[in-house]
Short mmCIF file of C-alpha atoms in Angstrom, two decimals:
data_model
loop_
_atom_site.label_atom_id
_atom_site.label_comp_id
_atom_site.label_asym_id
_atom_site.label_seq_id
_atom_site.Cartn_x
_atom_site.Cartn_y
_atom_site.Cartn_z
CA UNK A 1 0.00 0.00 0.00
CA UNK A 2 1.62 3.52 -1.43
CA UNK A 3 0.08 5.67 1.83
CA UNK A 4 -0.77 8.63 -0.12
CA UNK A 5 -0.32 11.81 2.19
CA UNK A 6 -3.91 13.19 1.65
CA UNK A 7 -3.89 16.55 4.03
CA UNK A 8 -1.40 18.14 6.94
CA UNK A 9 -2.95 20.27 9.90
CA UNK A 10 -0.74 21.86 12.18
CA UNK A 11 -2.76 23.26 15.67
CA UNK A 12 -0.85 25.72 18.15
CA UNK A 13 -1.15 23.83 21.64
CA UNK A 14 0.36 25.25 24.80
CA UNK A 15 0.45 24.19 28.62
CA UNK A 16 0.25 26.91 31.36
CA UNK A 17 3.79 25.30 33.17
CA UNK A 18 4.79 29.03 34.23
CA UNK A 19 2.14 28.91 37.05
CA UNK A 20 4.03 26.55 39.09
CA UNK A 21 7.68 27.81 37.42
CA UNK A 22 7.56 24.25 36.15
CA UNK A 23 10.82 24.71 33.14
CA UNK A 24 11.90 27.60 34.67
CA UNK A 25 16.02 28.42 34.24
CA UNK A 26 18.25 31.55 34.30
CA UNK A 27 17.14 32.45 30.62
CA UNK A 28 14.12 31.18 30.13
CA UNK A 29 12.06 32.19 33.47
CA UNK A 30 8.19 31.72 32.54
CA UNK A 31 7.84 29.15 30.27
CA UNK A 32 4.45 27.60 28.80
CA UNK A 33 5.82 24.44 27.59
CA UNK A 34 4.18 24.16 23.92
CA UNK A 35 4.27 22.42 20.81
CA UNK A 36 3.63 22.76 17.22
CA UNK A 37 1.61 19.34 17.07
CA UNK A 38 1.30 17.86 13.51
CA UNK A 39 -0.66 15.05 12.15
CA UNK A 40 -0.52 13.49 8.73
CA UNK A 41 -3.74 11.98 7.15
CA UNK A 42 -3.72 9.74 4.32
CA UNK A 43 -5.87 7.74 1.70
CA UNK A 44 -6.28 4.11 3.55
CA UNK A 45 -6.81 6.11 6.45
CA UNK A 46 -3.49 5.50 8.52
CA UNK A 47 -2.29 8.46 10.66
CA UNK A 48 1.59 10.05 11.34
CA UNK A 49 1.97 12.23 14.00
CA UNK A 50 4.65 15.06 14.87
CA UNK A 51 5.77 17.65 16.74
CA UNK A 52 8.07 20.09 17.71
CA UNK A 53 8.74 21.79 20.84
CA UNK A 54 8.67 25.57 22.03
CA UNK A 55 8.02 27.39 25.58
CA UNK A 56 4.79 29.99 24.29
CA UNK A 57 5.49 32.65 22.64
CA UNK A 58 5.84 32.35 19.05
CA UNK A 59 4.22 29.13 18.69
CA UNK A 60 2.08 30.74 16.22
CA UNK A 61 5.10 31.15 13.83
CA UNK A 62 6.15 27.70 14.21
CA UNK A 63 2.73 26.97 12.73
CA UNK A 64 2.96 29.08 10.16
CA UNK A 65 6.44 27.67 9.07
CA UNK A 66 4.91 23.85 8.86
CA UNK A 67 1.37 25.32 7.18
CA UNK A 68 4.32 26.75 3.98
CA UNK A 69 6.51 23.68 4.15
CA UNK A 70 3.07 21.58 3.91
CA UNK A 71 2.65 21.26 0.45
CA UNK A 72 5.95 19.73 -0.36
CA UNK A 73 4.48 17.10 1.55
CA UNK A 74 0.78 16.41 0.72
CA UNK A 75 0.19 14.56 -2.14
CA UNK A 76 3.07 12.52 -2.29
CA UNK A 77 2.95 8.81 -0.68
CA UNK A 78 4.89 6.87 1.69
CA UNK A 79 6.57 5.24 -0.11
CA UNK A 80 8.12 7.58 -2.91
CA UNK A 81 9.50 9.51 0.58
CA UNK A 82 10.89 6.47 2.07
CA UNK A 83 12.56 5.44 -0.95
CA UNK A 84 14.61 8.44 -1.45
CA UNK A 85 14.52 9.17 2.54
CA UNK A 86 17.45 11.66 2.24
CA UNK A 87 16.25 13.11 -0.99
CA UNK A 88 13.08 13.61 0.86
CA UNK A 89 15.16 15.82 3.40
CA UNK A 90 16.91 18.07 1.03
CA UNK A 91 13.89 18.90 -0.65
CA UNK A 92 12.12 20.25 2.43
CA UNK A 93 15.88 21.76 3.53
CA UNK A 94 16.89 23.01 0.67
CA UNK A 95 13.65 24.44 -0.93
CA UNK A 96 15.07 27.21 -3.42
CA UNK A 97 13.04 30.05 -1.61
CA UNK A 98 12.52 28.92 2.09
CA UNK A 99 16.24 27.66 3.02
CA UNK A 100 16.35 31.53 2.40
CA UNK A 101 15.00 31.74 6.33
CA UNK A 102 17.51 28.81 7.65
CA UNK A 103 18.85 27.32 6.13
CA UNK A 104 18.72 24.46 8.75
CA UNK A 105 18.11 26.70 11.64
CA UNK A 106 15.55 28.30 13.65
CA UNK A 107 12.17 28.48 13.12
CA UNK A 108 11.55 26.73 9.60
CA UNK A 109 14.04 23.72 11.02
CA UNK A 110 11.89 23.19 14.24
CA UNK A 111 8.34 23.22 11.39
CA UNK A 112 10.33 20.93 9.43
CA UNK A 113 11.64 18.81 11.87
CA UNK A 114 8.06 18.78 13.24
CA UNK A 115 6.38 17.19 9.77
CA UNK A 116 9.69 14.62 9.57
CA UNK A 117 9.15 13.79 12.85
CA UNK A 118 5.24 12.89 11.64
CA UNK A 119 6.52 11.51 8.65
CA UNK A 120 8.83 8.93 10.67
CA UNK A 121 5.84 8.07 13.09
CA UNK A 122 4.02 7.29 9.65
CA UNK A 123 6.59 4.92 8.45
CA UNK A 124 6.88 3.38 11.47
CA UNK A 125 3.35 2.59 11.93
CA UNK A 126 3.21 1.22 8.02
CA UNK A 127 6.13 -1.04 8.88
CA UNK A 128 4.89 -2.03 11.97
CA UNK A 129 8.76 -2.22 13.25
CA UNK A 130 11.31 0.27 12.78
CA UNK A 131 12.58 1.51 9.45
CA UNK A 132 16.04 -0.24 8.47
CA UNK A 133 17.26 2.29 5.66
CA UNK A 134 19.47 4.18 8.11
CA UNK A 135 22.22 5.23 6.25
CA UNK A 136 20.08 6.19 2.95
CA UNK A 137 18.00 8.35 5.29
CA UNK A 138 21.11 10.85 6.28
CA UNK A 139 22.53 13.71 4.35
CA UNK A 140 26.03 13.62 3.82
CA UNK A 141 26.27 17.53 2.66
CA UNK A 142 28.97 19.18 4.68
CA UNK A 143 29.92 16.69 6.92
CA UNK A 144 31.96 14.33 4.73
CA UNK A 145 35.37 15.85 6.47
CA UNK A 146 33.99 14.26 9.65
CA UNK A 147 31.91 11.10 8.53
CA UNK A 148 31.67 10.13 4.98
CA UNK A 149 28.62 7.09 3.99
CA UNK A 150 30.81 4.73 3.73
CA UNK A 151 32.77 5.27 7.47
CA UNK A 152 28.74 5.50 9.11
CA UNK A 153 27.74 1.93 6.97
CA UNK A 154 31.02 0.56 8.69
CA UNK A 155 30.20 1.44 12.15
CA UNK A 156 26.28 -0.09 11.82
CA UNK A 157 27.91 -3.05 10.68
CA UNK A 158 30.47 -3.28 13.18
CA UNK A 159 27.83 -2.60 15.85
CA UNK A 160 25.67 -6.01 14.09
CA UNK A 161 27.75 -7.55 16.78
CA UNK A 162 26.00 -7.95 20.26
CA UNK A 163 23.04 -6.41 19.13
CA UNK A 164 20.85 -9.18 20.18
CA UNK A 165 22.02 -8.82 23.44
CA UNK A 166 22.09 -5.00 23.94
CA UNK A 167 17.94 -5.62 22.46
CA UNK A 168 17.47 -8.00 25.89
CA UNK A 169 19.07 -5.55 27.94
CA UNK A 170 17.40 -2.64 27.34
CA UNK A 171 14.47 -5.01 27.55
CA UNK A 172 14.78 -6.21 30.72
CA UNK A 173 16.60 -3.65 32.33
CA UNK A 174 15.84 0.58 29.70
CA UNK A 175 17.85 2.98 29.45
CA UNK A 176 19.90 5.28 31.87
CA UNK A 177 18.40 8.23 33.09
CA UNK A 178 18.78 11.52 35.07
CA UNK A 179 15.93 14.07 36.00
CA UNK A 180 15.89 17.61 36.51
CA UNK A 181 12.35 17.83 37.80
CA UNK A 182 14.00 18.11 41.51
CA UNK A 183 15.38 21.60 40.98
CA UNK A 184 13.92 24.39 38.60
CA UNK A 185 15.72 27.70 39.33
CA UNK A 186 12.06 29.19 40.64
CA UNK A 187 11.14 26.26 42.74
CA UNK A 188 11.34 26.93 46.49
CA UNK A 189 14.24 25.32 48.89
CA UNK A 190 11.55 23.45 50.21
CA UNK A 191 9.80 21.89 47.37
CA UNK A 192 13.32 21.19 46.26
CA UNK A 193 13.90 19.18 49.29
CA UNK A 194 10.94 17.67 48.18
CA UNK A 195 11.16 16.02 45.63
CA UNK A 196 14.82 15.66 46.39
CA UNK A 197 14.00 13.34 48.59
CA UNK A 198 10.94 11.50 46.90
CA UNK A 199 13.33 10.98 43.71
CA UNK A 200 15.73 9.36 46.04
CA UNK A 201 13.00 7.30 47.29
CA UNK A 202 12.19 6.09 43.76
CA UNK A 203 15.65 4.99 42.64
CA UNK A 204 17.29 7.89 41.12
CA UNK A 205 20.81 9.03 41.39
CA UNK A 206 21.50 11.39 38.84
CA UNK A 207 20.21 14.91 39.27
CA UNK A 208 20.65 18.00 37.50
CA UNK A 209 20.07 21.61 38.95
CA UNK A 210 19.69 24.47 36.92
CA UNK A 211 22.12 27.91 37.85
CA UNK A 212 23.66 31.08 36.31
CA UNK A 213 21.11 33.78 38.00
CA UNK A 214 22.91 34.90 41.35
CA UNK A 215 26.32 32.87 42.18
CA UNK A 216 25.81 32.66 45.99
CA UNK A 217 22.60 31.68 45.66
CA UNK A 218 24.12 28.74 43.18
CA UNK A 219 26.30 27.88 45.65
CA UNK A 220 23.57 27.56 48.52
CA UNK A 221 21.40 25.29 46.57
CA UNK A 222 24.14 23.04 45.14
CA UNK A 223 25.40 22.72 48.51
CA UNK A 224 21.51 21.72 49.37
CA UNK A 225 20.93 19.59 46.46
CA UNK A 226 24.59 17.66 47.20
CA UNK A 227 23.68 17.57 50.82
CA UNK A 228 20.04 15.68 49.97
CA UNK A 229 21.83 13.54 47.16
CA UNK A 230 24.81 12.04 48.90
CA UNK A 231 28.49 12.60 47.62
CA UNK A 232 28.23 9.34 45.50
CA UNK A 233 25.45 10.51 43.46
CA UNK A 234 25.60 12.20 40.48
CA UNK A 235 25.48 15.91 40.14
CA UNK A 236 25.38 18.30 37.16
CA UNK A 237 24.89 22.11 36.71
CA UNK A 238 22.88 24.05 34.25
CA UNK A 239 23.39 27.39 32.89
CA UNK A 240 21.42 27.54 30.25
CA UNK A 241 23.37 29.75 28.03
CA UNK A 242 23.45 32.59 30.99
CA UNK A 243 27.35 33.74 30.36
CA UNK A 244 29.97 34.84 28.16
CA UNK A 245 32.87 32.25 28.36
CA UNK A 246 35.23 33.99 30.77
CA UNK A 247 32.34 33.91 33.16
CA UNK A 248 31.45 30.79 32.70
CA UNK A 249 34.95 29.54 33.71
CA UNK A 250 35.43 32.13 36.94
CA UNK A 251 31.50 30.86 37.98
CA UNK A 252 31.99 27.15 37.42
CA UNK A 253 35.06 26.94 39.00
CA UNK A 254 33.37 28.12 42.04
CA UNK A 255 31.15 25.80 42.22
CA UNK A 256 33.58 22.70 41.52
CA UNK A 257 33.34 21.66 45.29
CA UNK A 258 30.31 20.56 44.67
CA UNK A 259 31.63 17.74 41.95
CA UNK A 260 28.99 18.55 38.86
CA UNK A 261 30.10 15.91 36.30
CA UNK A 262 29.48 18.31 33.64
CA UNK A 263 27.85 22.13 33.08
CA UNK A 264 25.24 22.35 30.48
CA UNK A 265 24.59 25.59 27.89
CA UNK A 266 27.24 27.76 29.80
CA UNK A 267 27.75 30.09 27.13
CA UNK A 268 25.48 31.59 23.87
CA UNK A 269 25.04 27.10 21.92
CA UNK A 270 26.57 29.06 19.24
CA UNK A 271 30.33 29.85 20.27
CA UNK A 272 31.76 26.58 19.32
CA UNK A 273 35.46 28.21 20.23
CA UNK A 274 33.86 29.85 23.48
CA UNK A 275 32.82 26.15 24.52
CA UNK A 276 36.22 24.78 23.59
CA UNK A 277 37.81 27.57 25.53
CA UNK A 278 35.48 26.79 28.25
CA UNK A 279 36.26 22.59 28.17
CA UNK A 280 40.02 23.32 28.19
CA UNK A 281 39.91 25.49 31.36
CA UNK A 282 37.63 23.14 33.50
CA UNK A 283 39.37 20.09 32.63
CA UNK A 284 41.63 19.98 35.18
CA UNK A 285 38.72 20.35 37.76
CA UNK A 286 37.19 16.80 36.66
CA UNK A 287 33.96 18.83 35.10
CA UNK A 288 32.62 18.35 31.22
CA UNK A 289 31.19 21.11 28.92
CA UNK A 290 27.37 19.49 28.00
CA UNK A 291 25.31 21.33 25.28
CA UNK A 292 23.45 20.62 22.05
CA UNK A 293 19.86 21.11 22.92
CA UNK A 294 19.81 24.27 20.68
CA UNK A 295 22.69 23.69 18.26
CA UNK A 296 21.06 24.31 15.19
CA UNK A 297 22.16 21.13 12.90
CA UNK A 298 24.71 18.67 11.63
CA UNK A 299 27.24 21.28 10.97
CA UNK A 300 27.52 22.62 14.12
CA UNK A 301 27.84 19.58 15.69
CA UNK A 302 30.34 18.42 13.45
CA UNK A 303 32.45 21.93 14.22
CA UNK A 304 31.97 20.98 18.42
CA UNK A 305 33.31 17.45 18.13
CA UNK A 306 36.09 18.23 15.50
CA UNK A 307 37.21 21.16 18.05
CA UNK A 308 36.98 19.30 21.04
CA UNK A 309 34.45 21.83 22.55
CA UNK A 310 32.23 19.61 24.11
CA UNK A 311 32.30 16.30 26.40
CA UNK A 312 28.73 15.48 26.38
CA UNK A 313 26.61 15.58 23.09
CA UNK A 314 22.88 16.75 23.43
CA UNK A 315 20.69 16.02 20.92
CA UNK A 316 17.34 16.90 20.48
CA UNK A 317 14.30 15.65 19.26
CA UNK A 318 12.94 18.33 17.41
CA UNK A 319 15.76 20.92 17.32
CA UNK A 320 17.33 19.17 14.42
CA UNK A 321 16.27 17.81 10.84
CA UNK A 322 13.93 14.96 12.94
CA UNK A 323 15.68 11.77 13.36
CA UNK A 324 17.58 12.31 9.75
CA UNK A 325 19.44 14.61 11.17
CA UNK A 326 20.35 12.98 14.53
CA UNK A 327 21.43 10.17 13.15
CA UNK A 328 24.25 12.06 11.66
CA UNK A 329 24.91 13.61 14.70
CA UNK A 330 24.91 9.93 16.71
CA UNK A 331 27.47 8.09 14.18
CA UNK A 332 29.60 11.70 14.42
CA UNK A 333 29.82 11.46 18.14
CA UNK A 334 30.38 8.10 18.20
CA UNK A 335 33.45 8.46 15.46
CA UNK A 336 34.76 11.07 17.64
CA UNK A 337 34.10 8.96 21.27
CA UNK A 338 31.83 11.18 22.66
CA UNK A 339 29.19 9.92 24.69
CA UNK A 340 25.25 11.08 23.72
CA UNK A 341 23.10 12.20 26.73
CA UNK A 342 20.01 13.59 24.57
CA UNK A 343 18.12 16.49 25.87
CA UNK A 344 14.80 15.55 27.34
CA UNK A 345 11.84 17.19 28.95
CA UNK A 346 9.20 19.77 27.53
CA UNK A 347 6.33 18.52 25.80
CA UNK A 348 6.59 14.63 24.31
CA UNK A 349 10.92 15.32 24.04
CA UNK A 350 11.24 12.28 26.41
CA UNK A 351 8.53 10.48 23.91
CA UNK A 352 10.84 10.98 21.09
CA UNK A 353 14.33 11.14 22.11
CA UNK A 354 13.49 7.70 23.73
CA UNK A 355 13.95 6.15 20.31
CA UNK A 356 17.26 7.66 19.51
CA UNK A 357 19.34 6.67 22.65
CA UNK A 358 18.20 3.26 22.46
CA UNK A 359 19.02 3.34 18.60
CA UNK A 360 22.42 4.75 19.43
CA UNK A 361 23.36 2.50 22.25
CA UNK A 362 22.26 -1.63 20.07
CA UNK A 363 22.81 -0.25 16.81
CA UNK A 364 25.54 2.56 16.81
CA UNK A 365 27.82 2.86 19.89
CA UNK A 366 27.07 -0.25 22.13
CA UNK A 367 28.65 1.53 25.10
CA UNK A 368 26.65 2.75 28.42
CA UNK A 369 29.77 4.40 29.86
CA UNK A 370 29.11 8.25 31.10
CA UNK A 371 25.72 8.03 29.46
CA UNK A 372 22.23 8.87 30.08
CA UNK A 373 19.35 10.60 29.25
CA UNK A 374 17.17 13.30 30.87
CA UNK A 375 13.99 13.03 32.28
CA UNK A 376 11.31 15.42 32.87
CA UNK A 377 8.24 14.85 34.95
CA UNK A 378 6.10 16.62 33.64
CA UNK A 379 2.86 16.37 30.58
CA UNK A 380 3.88 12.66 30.04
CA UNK A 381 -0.18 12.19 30.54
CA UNK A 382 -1.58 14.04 27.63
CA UNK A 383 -0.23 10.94 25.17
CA UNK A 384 -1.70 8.03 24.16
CA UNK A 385 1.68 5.72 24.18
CA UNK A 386 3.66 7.78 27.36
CA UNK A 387 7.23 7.19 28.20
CA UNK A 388 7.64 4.74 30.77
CA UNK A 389 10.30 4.99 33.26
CA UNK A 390 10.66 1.87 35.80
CA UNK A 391 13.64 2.56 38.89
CA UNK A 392 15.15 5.83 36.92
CA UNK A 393 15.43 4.20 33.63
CA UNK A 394 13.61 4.29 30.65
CA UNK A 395 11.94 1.45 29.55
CA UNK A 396 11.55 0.82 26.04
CA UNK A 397 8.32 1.72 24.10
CA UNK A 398 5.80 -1.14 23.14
CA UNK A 399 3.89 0.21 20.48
CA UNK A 400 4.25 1.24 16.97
CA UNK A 401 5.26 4.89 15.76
CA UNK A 402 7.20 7.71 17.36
CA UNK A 403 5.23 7.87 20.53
CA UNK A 404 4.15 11.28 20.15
CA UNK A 405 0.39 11.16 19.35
CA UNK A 406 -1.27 13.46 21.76
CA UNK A 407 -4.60 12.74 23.14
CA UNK A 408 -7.45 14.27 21.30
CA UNK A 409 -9.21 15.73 24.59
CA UNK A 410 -5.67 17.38 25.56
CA UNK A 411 -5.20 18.87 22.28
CA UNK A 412 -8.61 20.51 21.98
CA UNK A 413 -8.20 21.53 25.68
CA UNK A 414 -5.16 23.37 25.62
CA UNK A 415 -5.41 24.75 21.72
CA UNK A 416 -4.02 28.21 21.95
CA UNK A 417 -5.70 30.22 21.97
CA UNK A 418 -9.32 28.59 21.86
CA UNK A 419 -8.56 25.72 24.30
CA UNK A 420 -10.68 25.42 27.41
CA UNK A 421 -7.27 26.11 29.37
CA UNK A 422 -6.83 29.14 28.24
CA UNK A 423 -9.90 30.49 28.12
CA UNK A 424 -10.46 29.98 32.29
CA UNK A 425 -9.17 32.48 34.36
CA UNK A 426 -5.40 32.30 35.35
CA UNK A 427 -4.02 31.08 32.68
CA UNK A 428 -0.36 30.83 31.99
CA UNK A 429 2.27 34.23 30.89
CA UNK A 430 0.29 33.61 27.25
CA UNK A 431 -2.97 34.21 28.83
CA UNK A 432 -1.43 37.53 31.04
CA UNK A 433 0.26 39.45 27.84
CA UNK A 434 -2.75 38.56 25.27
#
């Protein structure tokens, strides 16, 4: 069956998170966690579904990015996509008058990482298993000085070997992961404690706090958050993007007693140099530079790991080209020995970037070592096929697709700016500035 792509509708739906400063860091401090939701209808009536990710404002031009990428999608089938996967990419990426606005950044790379990412739960669902035509799904262009097709067809092959038995143990035993939903920079010391100590309770070990808005008051809740955690746990720091690099070095080194395994975002995701600058001087203090959440693309990734400017690789789920895009980004960091710990969280990220860290640890790397992947509490309900965590590790999804179909009842809900959310009174920073 071809799967002819018969319509596209994009809807604007937002959650009102900066009530309860759920999200909240030194940059971004009232957030409405929102998405840019997607679904693909087609002629025998199967369904893909999408998304990508913002915090509120400017949803609304997210949608209108997907609604003009749209019709370089309806119309065509399934299968002519799949066939010429990374064809398929270029021609959304490279369209002779849009790429104008990227190319392959910022707001028409999150819309068309948002109808990939619906494409992908398509094919999956057709298949009924996931796709197999990895390589053929990647675009080479500009990265061939770091990974050429033939180098990423010899690592999947080399990786062949134990992947039976990486399958049963992320089967029996998930993923890795790490939360941050202990300690959002507006949550009180109290509800910090909190759910400090209910995390604790429920098997995790790995915690992240977020920092960069007032240094002694960074200081007094690390030393809180190390205190509830224990000094064998693990601890890392995040800045999201707060400094400029000599900063960041002065402001993480003075908060090295506190033993963060890495600090995330500590400078503007684009100063590859700054970064580099940044990993050098906090080497010898046993702490790692962590960022990709908003690196635009392939090529910047590429530029980090060729410069050494980063210890930790972040992907994201829909900050990239979908999961054509990531995959580059995997097999790169893999070629250059640098672990992936995807960035999670928001609304349906965890969903999504589920599938890519199990895909990079029984088909690309086959390594665990100094790896993980965050988890957010937070929204997991609004979906019909949730992520499933089971003592602090993710547990690998059952059913078919991309995992990111939102229920129709939370959709209508919390359309912006129709839904029944925010039509009550007291809704979130969205509903305050209309």
């Amino acid at each position: 069956m071809l799967h002819k792509i018969t319509s596209l509708t994009v809807r604007d739906v937002r959650f009102p998170t900066s009530l309860e400063q759920h999200g909240s860091d030194a940059m971004h401090t009232d957030p409405d966690y929102s998405v840019a939701y997607v679904v693909l209808d087609t002629d025998c009536g199967l369904k893909g579904f999408g998304l990508t990710f913002t915090v509120g404002k400017g949803t609304e031009i997210v949608v209108c990015a997907v609604e003009a990428v749209a019709g370089l999608v309806v119309g065509k089938s399934l299968q002519e996509i799949v066939s010429d996967f990374r064809g398929f990419y270029r021609l959304l990426t490279s369209d002779g008058q849009m790429r104008w606005l990227g190319p392959e950044k910022g707001v028409i790379h999150l819309a068309i990482a948002a109808v990939l990412n619906a494409v992908w739960d398509l094919w999956a669902r057709a298949e009924g298993k996931d796709p197999k035509q990895i390589v053929s799904c990647i675009d080479f262009r500009y990265i061939t000085d770091a990974l050429t097709e033939e180098e990423a067809v010899e690592i999947l092959v080399k990786a062949q070997e134990g992947k039976q038995r990486r399958e049963e143990h992320m089967l029996k035993e998930g993923y890795p992961a790490y939360t941050t939903s202990c300690a959002w920079l507006g949550y009180s010391d109290q509800l910090l404690k909190q759910l400090c100590t209910d995390a604790l309770k429920s098997g995790w070990t790995k915690f992240k706090v977020k920092v960069g808005a007032d240094l002694e008051d960074d200081k007094r809740r690390c030393r809180l958050m190390r205190q509830m955690i224990g000094p064998d746990n693990t601890l890392m720091i995040d800045a999201n993007q707060r400094w400029d690099v000599a900063e960041a070095i002065s402001w993480v080194s003075s908060l090295a007693e506190f033993k963060p395994l890495w600090v995330e975002e500590p400078t503007s995701p684009d100063d590859i140099l700054g970064h580099a600058a940044i990993s050098k001087a906090l080497a010898p203090l046993g702490i790692g530079v962590a960022t990709g959440e908003q690196c635009h693309n392939r090529v910047m990734f590429k530029q980090f790991l060729q410069a050494s400017a980063l210890q930790f690789v972040q992907i994201d789920s829909c900050r990239l080209g979908s999961v054509n895009e990531n995959l580059a980004v995997l097999l790169m960091a893999h070629k250059f020995q640098v672990p992936v710990c995807p960035h999670a969280g928001g609304v349906g990220l965890c969903e999504l970037v589920q599938h890519l860290i199990l895909f990079d640890y029984i088909c690309v790397s086959g390594s665990l070592g100094n790896r993980m992947c965050e988890y957010v509490d937070h929204l997991h309900e609004h979906f019909t096929s949730p992520v499933v965590i089971h003592d602090a590790h993710y547990m690998p999804p059952k059913d078919p697709g991309y995992s990111c179909e939102m229920l129709e009842s939370s959709v209508q809900s919390h359309q912006y700016p129709e839904g029944d959310v925010w039509t009550r009174p007291a809704a979130g920073t969205e509903k305050k500035s209309k």
